[in-house]
Tab-separated table of C-alpha atoms in Angstrom:
chain	number	residue	atom	x	y	z
A	8	UNK	CA	-15.376	-16.147	-5.818
A	9	UNK	CA	-15.367	-15.670	-1.794
A	10	UNK	CA	-15.432	-12.632	-0.246
A	11	UNK	CA	-16.066	-10.758	3.648
A	12	UNK	CA	-15.661	-13.358	5.671
A	13	UNK	CA	-12.664	-12.447	7.619
A	14	UNK	CA	-14.739	-11.918	10.362
A	15	UNK	CA	-15.235	-15.718	11.736
A	16	UNK	CA	-10.954	-16.244	11.353
A	17	UNK	CA	-10.163	-13.262	13.385
A	18	UNK	CA	-12.473	-14.946	16.170
A	19	UNK	CA	-11.026	-17.763	15.739
A	20	UNK	CA	-7.463	-16.369	16.080
A	21	UNK	CA	-8.811	-13.621	18.524
A	22	UNK	CA	-9.398	-16.524	21.405
A	23	UNK	CA	-5.608	-18.558	20.141
A	24	UNK	CA	-3.945	-14.739	21.575
A	25	UNK	CA	-6.757	-13.931	24.370
A	26	UNK	CA	-5.302	-17.512	25.267
A	27	UNK	CA	-1.604	-16.879	25.167
A	28	UNK	CA	-2.169	-14.178	26.678
A	29	UNK	CA	-3.598	-15.604	30.012
A	30	UNK	CA	-1.005	-17.762	29.846
A	31	UNK	CA	1.720	-15.723	30.232
A	32	UNK	CA	-0.102	-13.218	32.712
A	33	UNK	CA	1.083	-15.730	35.139
A	34	UNK	CA	5.133	-15.593	34.347
A	35	UNK	CA	6.703	-12.532	34.821
A	36	UNK	CA	8.187	-11.553	31.289
A	37	UNK	CA	11.379	-9.578	30.864
A	38	UNK	CA	10.180	-5.844	29.015
A	39	UNK	CA	12.567	-6.804	25.880
A	40	UNK	CA	10.258	-9.809	25.060
A	41	UNK	CA	7.347	-8.489	25.060
A	42	UNK	CA	8.812	-7.192	20.923
A	43	UNK	CA	7.702	-11.059	20.709
A	44	UNK	CA	4.326	-10.814	21.330
A	45	UNK	CA	3.724	-9.034	17.948
A	46	UNK	CA	2.225	-11.881	15.912
A	47	UNK	CA	1.857	-11.088	12.253
A	48	UNK	CA	-1.682	-10.547	10.647
A	49	UNK	CA	-3.223	-13.439	8.931
A	50	UNK	CA	-5.546	-12.504	7.204
A	51	UNK	CA	-7.706	-15.522	6.246
A	52	UNK	CA	-11.335	-15.467	3.923
A	53	UNK	CA	-13.656	-17.408	4.995
A	54	UNK	CA	-15.621	-18.890	1.506
A	55	UNK	CA	-19.006	-20.055	3.719
A	56	UNK	CA	-19.729	-16.045	4.266
A	57	UNK	CA	-22.821	-14.827	2.757
A	58	UNK	CA	-23.588	-11.105	2.223
A	59	UNK	CA	-26.807	-9.544	3.469
A	60	UNK	CA	-26.906	-8.708	-0.504
A	61	UNK	CA	-26.293	-12.529	-1.890
A	62	UNK	CA	-24.126	-10.803	-4.434
A	63	UNK	CA	-21.710	-12.223	-6.018
A	64	UNK	CA	-18.526	-9.132	-6.202
A	65	UNK	CA	-16.703	-8.531	-9.268
A	66	UNK	CA	-15.052	-5.984	-10.409
A	67	UNK	CA	-17.799	-2.862	-12.669
A	68	UNK	CA	-15.473	-0.265	-14.756
A	69	UNK	CA	-16.754	3.150	-14.823
A	70	UNK	CA	-17.888	2.880	-18.023
A	71	UNK	CA	-20.397	0.477	-17.229
A	72	UNK	CA	-21.274	1.749	-14.213
A	73	UNK	CA	-25.854	2.914	-14.497
A	74	UNK	CA	-26.466	6.031	-14.288
A	75	UNK	CA	-27.575	6.815	-10.951
A	76	UNK	CA	-27.950	9.677	-8.072
A	77	UNK	CA	-27.512	7.362	-5.682
A	78	UNK	CA	-24.040	6.003	-7.024
A	79	UNK	CA	-21.062	6.774	-5.753
A	80	UNK	CA	-18.274	8.784	-7.105
A	81	UNK	CA	-16.022	6.295	-9.091
A	82	UNK	CA	-12.722	8.053	-8.213
A	83	UNK	CA	-10.882	8.524	-11.217
A	84	UNK	CA	-7.212	7.767	-10.045
A	85	UNK	CA	-5.701	7.619	-13.751
A	86	UNK	CA	-6.408	11.344	-14.756
A	87	UNK	CA	-4.906	12.527	-11.403
A	88	UNK	CA	-1.982	10.011	-12.240
A	89	UNK	CA	-1.665	12.258	-15.436
A	90	UNK	CA	-1.938	15.611	-13.852
A	91	UNK	CA	0.644	14.606	-11.600
A	92	UNK	CA	3.391	12.937	-13.720
A	93	UNK	CA	2.963	15.613	-16.525
A	94	UNK	CA	4.037	18.453	-13.084
A	95	UNK	CA	7.220	15.809	-12.707
A	96	UNK	CA	7.738	16.238	-16.262
A	97	UNK	CA	7.854	19.675	-16.234
A	98	UNK	CA	10.058	19.928	-13.156
A	99	UNK	CA	12.210	17.502	-14.641
A	100	UNK	CA	12.906	19.549	-17.525
A	101	UNK	CA	13.497	22.248	-15.552
A	102	UNK	CA	16.576	20.951	-14.074
A	103	UNK	CA	17.748	19.969	-17.114
A	104	UNK	CA	18.288	22.651	-18.505
A	105	UNK	CA	19.205	24.173	-14.987
A	106	UNK	CA	22.148	21.891	-13.748
A	107	UNK	CA	22.327	18.985	-17.048
A	108	UNK	CA	21.293	16.265	-14.577
A	109	UNK	CA	18.406	14.168	-14.596
A	110	UNK	CA	17.018	11.691	-11.334
A	111	UNK	CA	17.683	8.101	-11.613
A	112	UNK	CA	15.867	5.345	-10.335
A	113	UNK	CA	16.914	1.851	-9.989
A	114	UNK	CA	15.076	-1.899	-9.180
A	115	UNK	CA	16.640	-4.342	-7.860
A	116	UNK	CA	14.126	-7.785	-8.756
A	117	UNK	CA	14.935	-11.284	-7.017
A	118	UNK	CA	13.260	-14.149	-8.951
A	119	UNK	CA	11.000	-14.178	-12.141
A	120	UNK	CA	7.444	-13.298	-10.395
A	121	UNK	CA	5.154	-12.727	-12.957
A	122	UNK	CA	3.740	-9.897	-10.715
A	123	UNK	CA	6.401	-8.157	-9.938
A	124	UNK	CA	7.568	-8.428	-13.864
A	125	UNK	CA	4.343	-6.786	-14.539
A	126	UNK	CA	4.505	-4.129	-11.858
A	127	UNK	CA	8.984	-2.846	-12.461
A	128	UNK	CA	7.720	-2.786	-16.409
A	129	UNK	CA	4.893	-0.250	-15.500
A	130	UNK	CA	8.280	1.756	-13.063
A	131	UNK	CA	10.166	1.938	-15.787
A	132	UNK	CA	7.587	3.107	-18.748
A	133	UNK	CA	6.144	5.547	-16.413
A	134	UNK	CA	10.381	6.476	-15.564
A	135	UNK	CA	10.324	7.108	-19.623
A	136	UNK	CA	7.590	9.165	-19.343
A	137	UNK	CA	8.264	11.863	-17.338
A	138	UNK	CA	12.072	11.408	-18.433
A	139	UNK	CA	13.792	10.026	-14.551
A	140	UNK	CA	16.665	7.817	-16.005
A	141	UNK	CA	15.947	4.579	-14.865
A	142	UNK	CA	18.435	1.544	-13.842
A	143	UNK	CA	17.379	-2.468	-13.774
A	144	UNK	CA	18.928	-5.198	-11.854
A	145	UNK	CA	17.792	-8.593	-12.160
A	146	UNK	CA	18.888	-11.503	-9.039
A	147	UNK	CA	18.291	-15.503	-9.426
A	148	UNK	CA	15.575	-16.427	-6.978
A	149	UNK	CA	18.405	-18.654	-4.842
A	150	UNK	CA	20.670	-15.920	-4.440
A	151	UNK	CA	22.320	-15.161	-1.516
A	152	UNK	CA	21.320	-11.917	1.077
A	153	UNK	CA	25.195	-10.044	0.367
A	154	UNK	CA	24.898	-10.501	-3.387
A	155	UNK	CA	21.767	-8.710	-3.257
A	156	UNK	CA	23.120	-5.551	-0.514
A	157	UNK	CA	27.085	-5.431	-2.953
A	158	UNK	CA	23.876	-4.535	-5.769
A	159	UNK	CA	22.454	-2.131	-3.083
A	160	UNK	CA	25.792	-0.789	-2.107
A	161	UNK	CA	26.649	-0.181	-4.969
A	162	UNK	CA	23.887	1.893	-5.975
A	163	UNK	CA	23.686	3.501	-2.711
A	164	UNK	CA	27.639	4.855	-3.975
A	165	UNK	CA	25.944	5.418	-7.339
A	166	UNK	CA	25.575	9.403	-7.770
A	167	UNK	CA	23.666	8.847	-10.528
A	168	UNK	CA	21.038	7.098	-8.515
A	169	UNK	CA	18.614	9.049	-7.010
A	170	UNK	CA	16.291	6.330	-5.689
A	171	UNK	CA	16.065	2.279	-4.659
A	172	UNK	CA	13.587	0.132	-4.686
A	173	UNK	CA	13.494	-3.124	-3.572
A	174	UNK	CA	11.017	-4.911	-6.014
A	175	UNK	CA	8.882	-6.918	-2.762
A	176	UNK	CA	7.984	-9.891	-1.828
A	177	UNK	CA	11.272	-11.396	-2.107
A	178	UNK	CA	11.499	-15.366	-1.650
A	179	UNK	CA	11.094	-16.609	1.408
A	180	UNK	CA	14.731	-17.384	2.258
A	181	UNK	CA	15.998	-14.356	2.226
A	182	UNK	CA	15.331	-11.314	5.467
A	183	UNK	CA	13.356	-8.630	3.611
A	184	UNK	CA	13.810	-6.384	6.637
A	185	UNK	CA	17.962	-6.445	6.727
A	186	UNK	CA	17.567	-6.470	2.708
A	187	UNK	CA	15.132	-2.826	2.941
A	188	UNK	CA	17.299	-1.215	5.331
A	189	UNK	CA	20.617	-2.174	3.564
A	190	UNK	CA	18.808	1.022	1.099
A	191	UNK	CA	20.440	4.955	1.900
A	192	UNK	CA	18.193	7.062	3.679
A	193	UNK	CA	18.983	9.165	0.620
A	194	UNK	CA	17.491	7.316	-1.306
A	195	UNK	CA	14.588	5.794	0.126
A	196	UNK	CA	12.449	7.074	-2.458
A	197	UNK	CA	9.226	3.532	-1.305
A	198	UNK	CA	10.177	5.181	2.668
A	199	UNK	CA	10.258	1.951	4.042
A	200	UNK	CA	13.621	2.777	5.964
A	201	UNK	CA	13.099	2.873	9.749
A	202	UNK	CA	14.383	6.318	10.405
A	203	UNK	CA	11.760	7.276	7.646
A	204	UNK	CA	8.911	5.641	9.507
A	205	UNK	CA	9.788	6.839	12.383
A	206	UNK	CA	9.975	10.482	11.653
A	207	UNK	CA	6.433	10.272	10.662
A	208	UNK	CA	4.981	8.853	13.550
A	209	UNK	CA	6.809	11.214	15.699
A	210	UNK	CA	5.625	15.250	16.329
A	211	UNK	CA	7.120	17.897	14.753
A	212	UNK	CA	9.009	15.499	12.609
A	213	UNK	CA	9.328	15.014	9.140
A	214	UNK	CA	10.771	11.809	7.113
A	215	UNK	CA	12.897	12.312	4.075
A	216	UNK	CA	10.272	9.909	2.340
A	217	UNK	CA	6.767	8.387	2.763
A	218	UNK	CA	6.164	5.770	1.787
A	219	UNK	CA	3.888	6.385	-2.180
A	220	UNK	CA	0.138	4.083	-1.570
A	221	UNK	CA	-0.578	5.946	1.826
A	222	UNK	CA	0.482	9.775	0.517
A	223	UNK	CA	-1.609	8.833	-2.336
A	224	UNK	CA	-4.373	8.263	-0.026
A	225	UNK	CA	-4.364	11.267	1.067
A	226	UNK	CA	-3.958	12.583	-1.929
A	227	UNK	CA	-7.240	10.969	-3.491
A	228	UNK	CA	-8.427	12.113	-0.605
A	229	UNK	CA	-8.045	15.550	-0.629
A	230	UNK	CA	-8.470	15.970	-4.344
A	231	UNK	CA	-12.244	14.765	-4.243
A	232	UNK	CA	-12.576	17.073	-1.383
A	233	UNK	CA	-13.190	14.843	1.462
A	234	UNK	CA	-13.001	16.185	4.772
A	235	UNK	CA	-10.672	14.954	7.099
A	236	UNK	CA	-10.336	16.833	10.408
A	237	UNK	CA	-12.329	15.972	13.037
A	238	UNK	CA	-13.591	13.380	10.200
A	239	UNK	CA	-13.379	8.923	11.880
A	240	UNK	CA	-11.861	6.736	9.944
A	241	UNK	CA	-10.989	3.127	10.253
A	242	UNK	CA	-7.509	1.183	8.567
A	243	UNK	CA	-7.942	-1.629	7.894
A	244	UNK	CA	-4.458	-3.956	7.745
A	245	UNK	CA	-0.887	-2.429	9.534
A	246	UNK	CA	1.483	-3.108	7.362
A	247	UNK	CA	4.354	-1.278	6.929
A	248	UNK	CA	4.093	-0.718	3.950
A	249	UNK	CA	0.801	0.835	3.175
A	250	UNK	CA	-1.804	0.228	6.230
A	251	UNK	CA	0.853	1.866	9.452
A	252	UNK	CA	2.200	4.881	7.765
A	253	UNK	CA	-1.379	6.342	6.093
A	254	UNK	CA	-2.308	5.478	9.082
A	255	UNK	CA	-0.004	8.158	10.723
A	256	UNK	CA	-0.286	10.477	8.115
A	257	UNK	CA	-4.501	10.281	8.619
A	258	UNK	CA	-3.292	11.143	12.667
A	259	UNK	CA	-1.263	14.047	10.994
A	260	UNK	CA	-4.441	15.106	9.208
A	261	UNK	CA	-6.713	15.200	13.287
A	262	UNK	CA	-8.667	12.521	11.465
A	263	UNK	CA	-9.485	9.462	14.906
A	264	UNK	CA	-8.558	6.689	13.921
A	265	UNK	CA	-8.485	2.965	13.978
A	266	UNK	CA	-6.776	-0.018	12.894
A	267	UNK	CA	-8.778	-2.836	11.770
A	268	UNK	CA	-6.212	-6.344	12.040
A	269	UNK	CA	-6.697	-10.161	11.919
A	270	UNK	CA	-6.983	-9.897	15.671
A	271	UNK	CA	-9.903	-7.757	15.655
A	272	UNK	CA	-13.358	-8.716	16.889
A	273	UNK	CA	-16.652	-7.999	15.101
A	274	UNK	CA	-15.073	-5.711	12.387
A	275	UNK	CA	-17.501	-4.566	10.123
A	276	UNK	CA	-18.973	-3.338	13.328
A	277	UNK	CA	-15.663	-0.747	13.537
A	278	UNK	CA	-15.613	0.512	9.808
A	279	UNK	CA	-19.421	0.967	9.834
A	280	UNK	CA	-18.945	3.698	11.757
A	281	UNK	CA	-16.153	5.722	9.523
A	282	UNK	CA	-16.295	8.193	7.604
A	283	UNK	CA	-13.386	7.435	5.861
A	284	UNK	CA	-12.324	3.497	4.764
A	285	UNK	CA	-8.756	2.839	3.735
A	286	UNK	CA	-8.168	-0.638	3.163
A	287	UNK	CA	-4.867	-2.732	1.381
A	288	UNK	CA	-4.956	-6.533	3.878
A	289	UNK	CA	-4.726	-8.843	-0.509
A	290	UNK	CA	-8.446	-10.124	0.255
A	291	UNK	CA	-10.524	-10.087	-2.760
A	292	UNK	CA	-14.075	-8.794	-1.758
A	293	UNK	CA	-13.360	-9.098	2.570
A	294	UNK	CA	-15.447	-5.372	3.119
A	295	UNK	CA	-18.775	-5.849	1.850
A	296	UNK	CA	-22.082	-2.672	1.381
A	297	UNK	CA	-22.833	-3.809	5.315
A	298	UNK	CA	-19.410	-2.815	6.202
A	299	UNK	CA	-19.455	0.585	5.156
A	300	UNK	CA	-21.552	3.790	6.564
A	301	UNK	CA	-23.968	5.438	4.583
A	302	UNK	CA	-21.952	8.001	2.524
A	303	UNK	CA	-18.046	7.022	3.368
A	304	UNK	CA	-15.737	7.334	1.826
A	305	UNK	CA	-13.324	4.341	0.691
A	306	UNK	CA	-9.856	3.534	-0.948
A	307	UNK	CA	-9.019	0.409	-1.994
A	308	UNK	CA	-5.354	-0.272	-2.160
A	309	UNK	CA	-6.163	-3.865	-2.333
A	310	UNK	CA	-4.918	-5.848	-5.018
A	311	UNK	CA	-5.815	-9.657	-6.358
A	312	UNK	CA	-5.158	-11.319	-9.117
A	313	UNK	CA	-8.257	-13.577	-9.430
A	314	UNK	CA	-9.243	-16.813	-11.708
A	315	UNK	CA	-11.767	-15.527	-13.931
A	316	UNK	CA	-12.288	-17.750	-17.293
A	317	UNK	CA	-13.645	-15.112	-18.852
A	318	UNK	CA	-10.548	-13.416	-19.350
A	319	UNK	CA	-8.399	-13.755	-21.444
A	320	UNK	CA	-5.383	-14.217	-18.771
A	321	UNK	CA	-7.418	-16.432	-16.826
A	322	UNK	CA	-7.642	-13.599	-13.927
A	323	UNK	CA	-9.166	-10.680	-13.290
A	324	UNK	CA	-8.509	-8.184	-10.971
A	325	UNK	CA	-9.885	-6.669	-7.686
A	326	UNK	CA	-9.279	-4.667	-4.506
A	327	UNK	CA	-9.984	-5.671	-1.128
A	328	UNK	CA	-13.749	-3.763	-1.663
A	329	UNK	CA	-16.962	-5.848	-2.856
A	330	UNK	CA	-17.042	-2.663	-5.538
A	331	UNK	CA	-20.880	-4.149	-6.134
A	332	UNK	CA	-22.259	-3.835	-3.388
A	333	UNK	CA	-19.935	-0.700	-1.370
A	334	UNK	CA	-20.931	1.728	-4.702
A	335	UNK	CA	-24.578	2.353	-3.924
A	336	UNK	CA	-23.019	3.047	-0.249
A	337	UNK	CA	-21.246	5.037	0.027
A	338	UNK	CA	-20.149	8.655	-1.383
A	339	UNK	CA	-16.581	7.728	-2.942
A	340	UNK	CA	-14.613	5.367	-3.805
A	341	UNK	CA	-11.500	4.089	-5.450
A	342	UNK	CA	-11.647	1.664	-8.728
A	343	UNK	CA	-9.412	-1.454	-8.849
A	344	UNK	CA	-8.092	-1.601	-11.491
A	345	UNK	CA	-7.732	2.238	-11.842
A	346	UNK	CA	-7.854	4.106	-8.577
A	347	UNK	CA	-4.686	3.996	-6.315
A	348	UNK	CA	-2.086	2.050	-8.886
A	349	UNK	CA	-1.619	5.050	-11.450
A	350	UNK	CA	-1.412	7.653	-8.472
A	351	UNK	CA	1.607	5.941	-6.892
A	352	UNK	CA	3.691	4.975	-9.309
A	353	UNK	CA	3.221	8.951	-10.167
A	354	UNK	CA	3.879	9.327	-6.469
A	355	UNK	CA	7.463	7.043	-6.847
A	356	UNK	CA	8.646	8.992	-9.754
A	357	UNK	CA	7.540	12.492	-6.796
A	358	UNK	CA	9.970	11.408	-4.259
A	359	UNK	CA	12.665	10.104	-6.883
A	360	UNK	CA	12.422	13.644	-8.523
A	361	UNK	CA	13.011	14.888	-4.982
A	362	UNK	CA	15.845	13.317	-3.694
A	363	UNK	CA	16.906	14.661	-7.406
A	364	UNK	CA	16.564	17.796	-6.198
A	365	UNK	CA	18.125	17.759	-3.148
A	366	UNK	CA	21.727	15.653	-4.691
A	367	UNK	CA	22.179	18.896	-6.455
A	368	UNK	CA	20.856	21.471	-4.703
A	369	UNK	CA	17.711	22.505	-6.561
A	370	UNK	CA	14.974	24.414	-6.237
């Protein structure tokens, strides 16, 4: 299993980027065209990378971690998620008794991706557990943008629906930005609408919804007693779903935040100085033990399927962080699976409940 080799690829991409910007510096560029320089991140693991520990990284369930005073605290996302769901179910019951209404969550699935269907099944099950009504729309892989937007519009106008999520990723022929932006701001429980992201970025403004995974990051840190104010935090990745809003939330908590991305040179030097490291890039075991500061806290939002003949399904789930190496270095870490994932679902339920409360004027 290749791990931790992003650095070489990043340096190569960085040279290309530097060359292109030098060439552009000799040409007058209209201000609006600067946006075209916003190149996408390309995370490429280097399979030739050899870690200093020379170990094959794989996930160790918390039940199999040997008792050792030097081992990190493994943050139990499942127990936190259960606690949150219990509170949500109580609030839904109280709202039903007061106004006779239940929150409703609509999910839109395009195509037959196995992972997407799994994620939706988990979300619907969680809705049933707390009393949220669920609506599912499934469209074929080759559907048009207009067909999707028509479904979203019908949910926007349905008073029984308080939250709408479009399961990502979408097929490549579709404009993901256009489709996500079609969701009503008041029902954007994924927190991806430009207005929600924009308000999150501006001091003194509050978004209606915050993306769920970044909210989970802060929730787990606070529940684990981690001090955020004044600490050095590094967020690996800058996606609109996770990396960018996580950086913004940590800044709101007065952390000193750095962002590592696919064009960053020597990323391990930056992460090794951080008190808090958060990652979500989709490269299995990229972050190795020597990338981390002794006693740091790690929130691993990566969820990667890796071929594993020893598993019945033929694959195992791992994060972006080499758990075996990290656990001997850091003070606390979220496992994958069982860390961020379960709590993210609970946050989605919480956002849906908040939306219903606003719709019904219930407090």
